[in-house]
Amino acid sequence: MSAIAPGWYDDGHGALRWWDGQQWTEHVQPHPQGMPDPWQRPRTTPAPETSSQSPEATGDTAASDGVPVAQDAPSGIFVAATAPQRSRTWIIWVIVGVAMLVAVVLAAVLIPLAILGFGRVSAPAAVEPTNDDERGAVEAVYQFDEAWQTADCDLFLGVTTERLREIVQIKDCATFAGQSEAFTEWYSDYEIV
């Protein structure tokens, strides 16, 4: 139990706050004398004795102007009537953490898929040639490939022009045979589509 009786006390900020004997309440009213010096104890005057008051009434319970006043009121110290608000920055940290987790999961899934080629384009379906020129071009490609795989110099000379042989620097059958062997060693497993 508190030694200070319930009543209106200076809150140190120019107002009166109600002390219920245990704690400060949220009830506040303006100070009747204006803004007193917060470091000075409020001065109370005892209420005049009247015949309607009982002899037990003291300055602690006596009313003056409808406001009870205590003899030894604490002043200069303000006790918060409400608990301080807790910081809500944890919400921001939770949102940032969830966003980071989603980013890591997406990276863990999408990077390997991108490396392995999830958008890999399959080979186009074979298209049959529609005229003699297209059939001749397709046949030339197959003969060119067969010449490289079998090192057939006569077939190579038959399907290529002299200008192409100058560009790839194959002017005679000996050069072609050497490059054809190297080609078949390096590129043994391929398919013409």
Tab-separated table of C-alpha atoms in Angstrom:
chain	number	residue	atom	x	y	z
A	1	MET	CA	0.000	0.000	0.000
A	2	SER	CA	1.245	3.467	-0.869
A	3	ALA	CA	1.882	6.067	1.799
A	4	ILE	CA	0.476	8.758	-0.493
A	5	ALA	CA	-3.285	9.173	-0.353
A	6	PRO	CA	-5.420	9.226	-3.494
A	7	GLY	CA	-5.957	12.658	-5.004
A	8	TRP	CA	-5.087	15.204	-7.691
A	9	TYR	CA	-1.376	15.966	-7.898
A	10	ASP	CA	0.793	18.174	-10.080
A	11	ASP	CA	2.227	16.087	-12.895
A	12	GLY	CA	5.137	18.459	-13.488
A	13	HIS	CA	3.750	19.631	-16.816
A	14	GLY	CA	1.240	22.231	-15.706
A	15	ALA	CA	-1.685	19.859	-15.186
A	16	LEU	CA	-3.128	17.744	-12.399
A	17	ARG	CA	-3.188	13.950	-12.660
A	18	TRP	CA	-5.230	11.625	-10.424
A	19	TRP	CA	-3.276	9.312	-8.085
A	20	ASP	CA	-5.568	6.453	-6.990
A	21	GLY	CA	-3.367	5.420	-4.071
A	22	GLN	CA	-1.649	2.691	-6.114
A	23	GLN	CA	-0.771	4.212	-9.474
A	24	TRP	CA	-1.264	7.226	-11.719
A	25	THR	CA	-4.433	7.135	-13.770
A	26	GLU	CA	-5.189	8.580	-17.193
A	27	HIS	CA	-7.438	11.272	-15.710
A	28	VAL	CA	-5.916	14.730	-16.205
A	29	GLN	CA	-7.285	18.215	-15.661
A	30	PRO	CA	-5.828	21.706	-16.039
A	31	HIS	CA	-4.001	23.119	-13.069
A	32	PRO	CA	-6.249	25.703	-11.330
A	33	GLN	CA	-3.399	28.229	-10.787
A	34	GLY	CA	-2.037	28.015	-14.352
A	35	MET	CA	1.482	26.751	-14.910
A	36	PRO	CA	3.256	26.373	-11.572
A	37	ASP	CA	6.995	25.915	-11.178
A	38	PRO	CA	7.500	22.158	-11.609
A	39	TRP	CA	10.295	22.092	-8.996
A	40	GLN	CA	8.216	23.678	-6.298
A	41	ARG	CA	5.805	21.660	-4.199
A	42	PRO	CA	2.221	22.781	-4.542
A	43	ARG	CA	0.929	24.745	-1.632
A	44	THR	CA	-2.312	23.579	-0.199
A	45	THR	CA	-4.500	25.450	2.188
A	46	PRO	CA	-6.705	23.568	4.555
A	47	ALA	CA	-10.373	23.828	3.823
A	48	PRO	CA	-12.378	26.032	6.193
A	49	GLU	CA	-14.107	24.150	8.954
A	50	THR	CA	-17.848	23.973	8.462
A	51	SER	CA	-20.497	22.354	10.520
A	52	SER	CA	-21.350	19.878	7.754
A	53	GLN	CA	-17.860	18.337	7.816
A	54	SER	CA	-17.193	15.481	10.123
A	55	PRO	CA	-14.274	15.838	12.540
A	56	GLU	CA	-12.465	12.979	10.743
A	57	ALA	CA	-12.145	14.967	7.512
A	58	THR	CA	-8.564	16.018	6.882
A	59	GLY	CA	-6.717	17.879	4.174
A	60	ASP	CA	-6.378	14.579	2.301
A	61	THR	CA	-10.107	14.149	1.868
A	62	ALA	CA	-11.433	17.681	2.291
A	63	ALA	CA	-12.727	19.282	-0.888
A	64	SER	CA	-11.878	22.779	-1.996
A	65	ASP	CA	-13.583	23.978	-5.170
A	66	GLY	CA	-14.714	20.390	-5.820
A	67	VAL	CA	-11.140	19.106	-6.175
A	68	PRO	CA	-9.606	16.988	-3.415
A	69	VAL	CA	-6.087	18.117	-2.494
A	70	ALA	CA	-3.461	16.114	-0.629
A	71	GLN	CA	-1.090	17.528	1.985
A	72	ASP	CA	2.162	15.959	0.756
A	73	ALA	CA	1.649	15.746	-2.966
A	74	PRO	CA	4.630	14.611	-5.009
A	75	SER	CA	5.675	17.097	-7.658
A	76	GLY	CA	8.314	17.423	-10.326
A	77	ILE	CA	8.073	13.764	-11.298
A	78	PHE	CA	5.759	12.487	-13.969
A	79	VAL	CA	4.883	8.819	-14.050
A	80	ALA	CA	3.500	7.658	-17.361
A	81	ALA	CA	-0.119	6.591	-17.132
A	82	THR	CA	0.232	4.217	-20.056
A	83	ALA	CA	2.904	1.723	-20.954
A	84	PRO	CA	5.354	2.907	-23.610
A	85	GLN	CA	4.539	1.712	-27.097
A	86	ARG	CA	6.668	-1.135	-28.359
A	87	SER	CA	8.622	-0.677	-31.532
A	88	ARG	CA	7.111	-2.293	-34.603
A	89	THR	CA	10.307	-2.440	-36.662
A	90	TRP	CA	10.293	-6.207	-36.225
A	91	ILE	CA	7.546	-6.319	-38.856
A	92	ILE	CA	9.895	-4.740	-41.385
A	93	TRP	CA	12.626	-7.240	-40.512
A	94	VAL	CA	10.212	-10.157	-40.936
A	95	ILE	CA	9.101	-8.888	-44.355
A	96	VAL	CA	12.711	-8.358	-45.465
A	97	GLY	CA	13.638	-11.829	-44.195
A	98	VAL	CA	10.782	-13.498	-46.064
A	99	ALA	CA	11.672	-11.601	-49.248
A	100	MET	CA	15.307	-12.696	-48.937
A	101	LEU	CA	14.223	-16.309	-48.386
A	102	VAL	CA	12.012	-16.209	-51.487
A	103	ALA	CA	14.892	-14.723	-53.509
A	104	VAL	CA	17.265	-17.478	-52.366
A	105	VAL	CA	14.747	-20.227	-53.187
A	106	LEU	CA	14.041	-18.744	-56.615
A	107	ALA	CA	17.766	-18.448	-57.316
A	108	ALA	CA	18.339	-22.038	-56.177
A	109	VAL	CA	15.647	-23.265	-58.567
A	110	LEU	CA	16.032	-20.965	-61.567
A	111	ILE	CA	19.834	-20.803	-61.886
A	112	PRO	CA	20.288	-24.567	-62.370
A	113	LEU	CA	17.343	-24.629	-64.767
A	114	ALA	CA	18.876	-21.792	-66.767
A	115	ILE	CA	22.257	-23.518	-66.826
A	116	LEU	CA	20.731	-26.828	-67.895
A	117	GLY	CA	18.581	-25.042	-70.432
A	118	PHE	CA	14.958	-25.275	-69.291
A	119	GLY	CA	14.080	-23.240	-72.353
A	120	ARG	CA	16.018	-25.552	-74.643
A	121	VAL	CA	14.586	-25.394	-78.106
A	122	SER	CA	14.057	-28.786	-79.612
A	123	ALA	CA	15.181	-29.448	-83.139
A	124	PRO	CA	12.652	-28.419	-85.712
A	125	ALA	CA	10.702	-31.151	-87.360
A	126	ALA	CA	12.201	-32.371	-90.594
A	127	VAL	CA	10.745	-30.597	-93.572
A	128	GLU	CA	10.539	-32.469	-96.813
A	129	PRO	CA	11.887	-30.602	-99.822
A	130	THR	CA	9.122	-29.414	-102.145
A	131	ASN	CA	10.964	-28.860	-105.432
A	132	ASP	CA	14.007	-30.094	-107.351
A	133	ASP	CA	16.292	-27.272	-106.161
A	134	GLU	CA	15.556	-28.026	-102.512
A	135	ARG	CA	16.044	-31.760	-103.080
A	136	GLY	CA	19.369	-31.062	-104.804
A	137	ALA	CA	20.554	-28.852	-101.906
A	138	VAL	CA	19.635	-31.499	-99.337
A	139	GLU	CA	21.408	-34.187	-101.372
A	140	ALA	CA	24.529	-31.972	-101.638
A	141	VAL	CA	24.629	-31.549	-97.833
A	142	TYR	CA	24.408	-35.321	-97.283
A	143	GLN	CA	27.117	-35.996	-99.893
A	144	PHE	CA	29.365	-33.303	-98.334
A	145	ASP	CA	28.947	-34.968	-94.940
A	146	GLU	CA	29.618	-38.426	-96.361
A	147	ALA	CA	32.782	-37.118	-98.045
A	148	TRP	CA	34.104	-35.839	-94.682
A	149	GLN	CA	33.186	-39.018	-92.781
A	150	THR	CA	34.703	-41.400	-95.338
A	151	ALA	CA	37.589	-39.156	-96.477
A	152	ASP	CA	36.341	-39.514	-100.080
A	153	CYS	CA	38.221	-36.783	-101.937
A	154	ASP	CA	36.448	-37.349	-105.277
A	155	LEU	CA	33.015	-36.922	-103.622
A	156	PHE	CA	34.306	-33.795	-101.818
A	157	LEU	CA	35.526	-32.296	-105.102
A	158	GLY	CA	32.175	-33.151	-106.750
A	159	VAL	CA	29.961	-31.347	-104.192
A	160	THR	CA	32.136	-28.264	-103.586
A	161	THR	CA	33.190	-25.353	-105.734
A	162	GLU	CA	36.740	-24.173	-106.245
A	163	ARG	CA	35.899	-20.930	-104.353
A	164	LEU	CA	34.734	-22.911	-101.257
A	165	ARG	CA	37.910	-25.024	-101.344
A	166	GLU	CA	39.999	-21.787	-101.401
A	167	ILE	CA	38.059	-20.355	-98.423
A	168	VAL	CA	38.526	-23.513	-96.290
A	169	GLN	CA	42.093	-23.860	-97.633
A	170	ILE	CA	41.713	-27.400	-99.001
A	171	LYS	CA	43.209	-27.341	-102.497
A	172	ASP	CA	44.277	-30.996	-102.915
A	173	CYS	CA	43.234	-34.485	-101.802
A	174	ALA	CA	46.174	-34.942	-99.361
A	175	THR	CA	45.117	-31.871	-97.341
A	176	PHE	CA	41.486	-33.038	-97.399
A	177	ALA	CA	42.403	-36.560	-96.197
A	178	GLY	CA	44.361	-35.155	-93.188
A	179	GLN	CA	41.585	-32.772	-92.174
A	180	SER	CA	38.936	-35.437	-92.711
A	181	GLU	CA	40.691	-37.797	-90.261
A	182	ALA	CA	40.951	-35.003	-87.663
A	183	PHE	CA	37.275	-34.186	-88.211
A	184	THR	CA	36.126	-37.779	-87.627
A	185	GLU	CA	38.238	-37.995	-84.429
A	186	TRP	CA	36.735	-34.835	-82.976
A	187	TYR	CA	33.190	-35.046	-84.310
A	188	SER	CA	32.240	-38.717	-84.365
A	189	ASP	CA	28.813	-38.380	-82.736
A	190	TYR	CA	26.635	-35.860	-84.574
A	191	GLU	CA	23.517	-35.894	-86.665
A	192	ILE	CA	22.390	-33.773	-89.580
A	193	VAL	CA	18.874	-32.549	-89.054
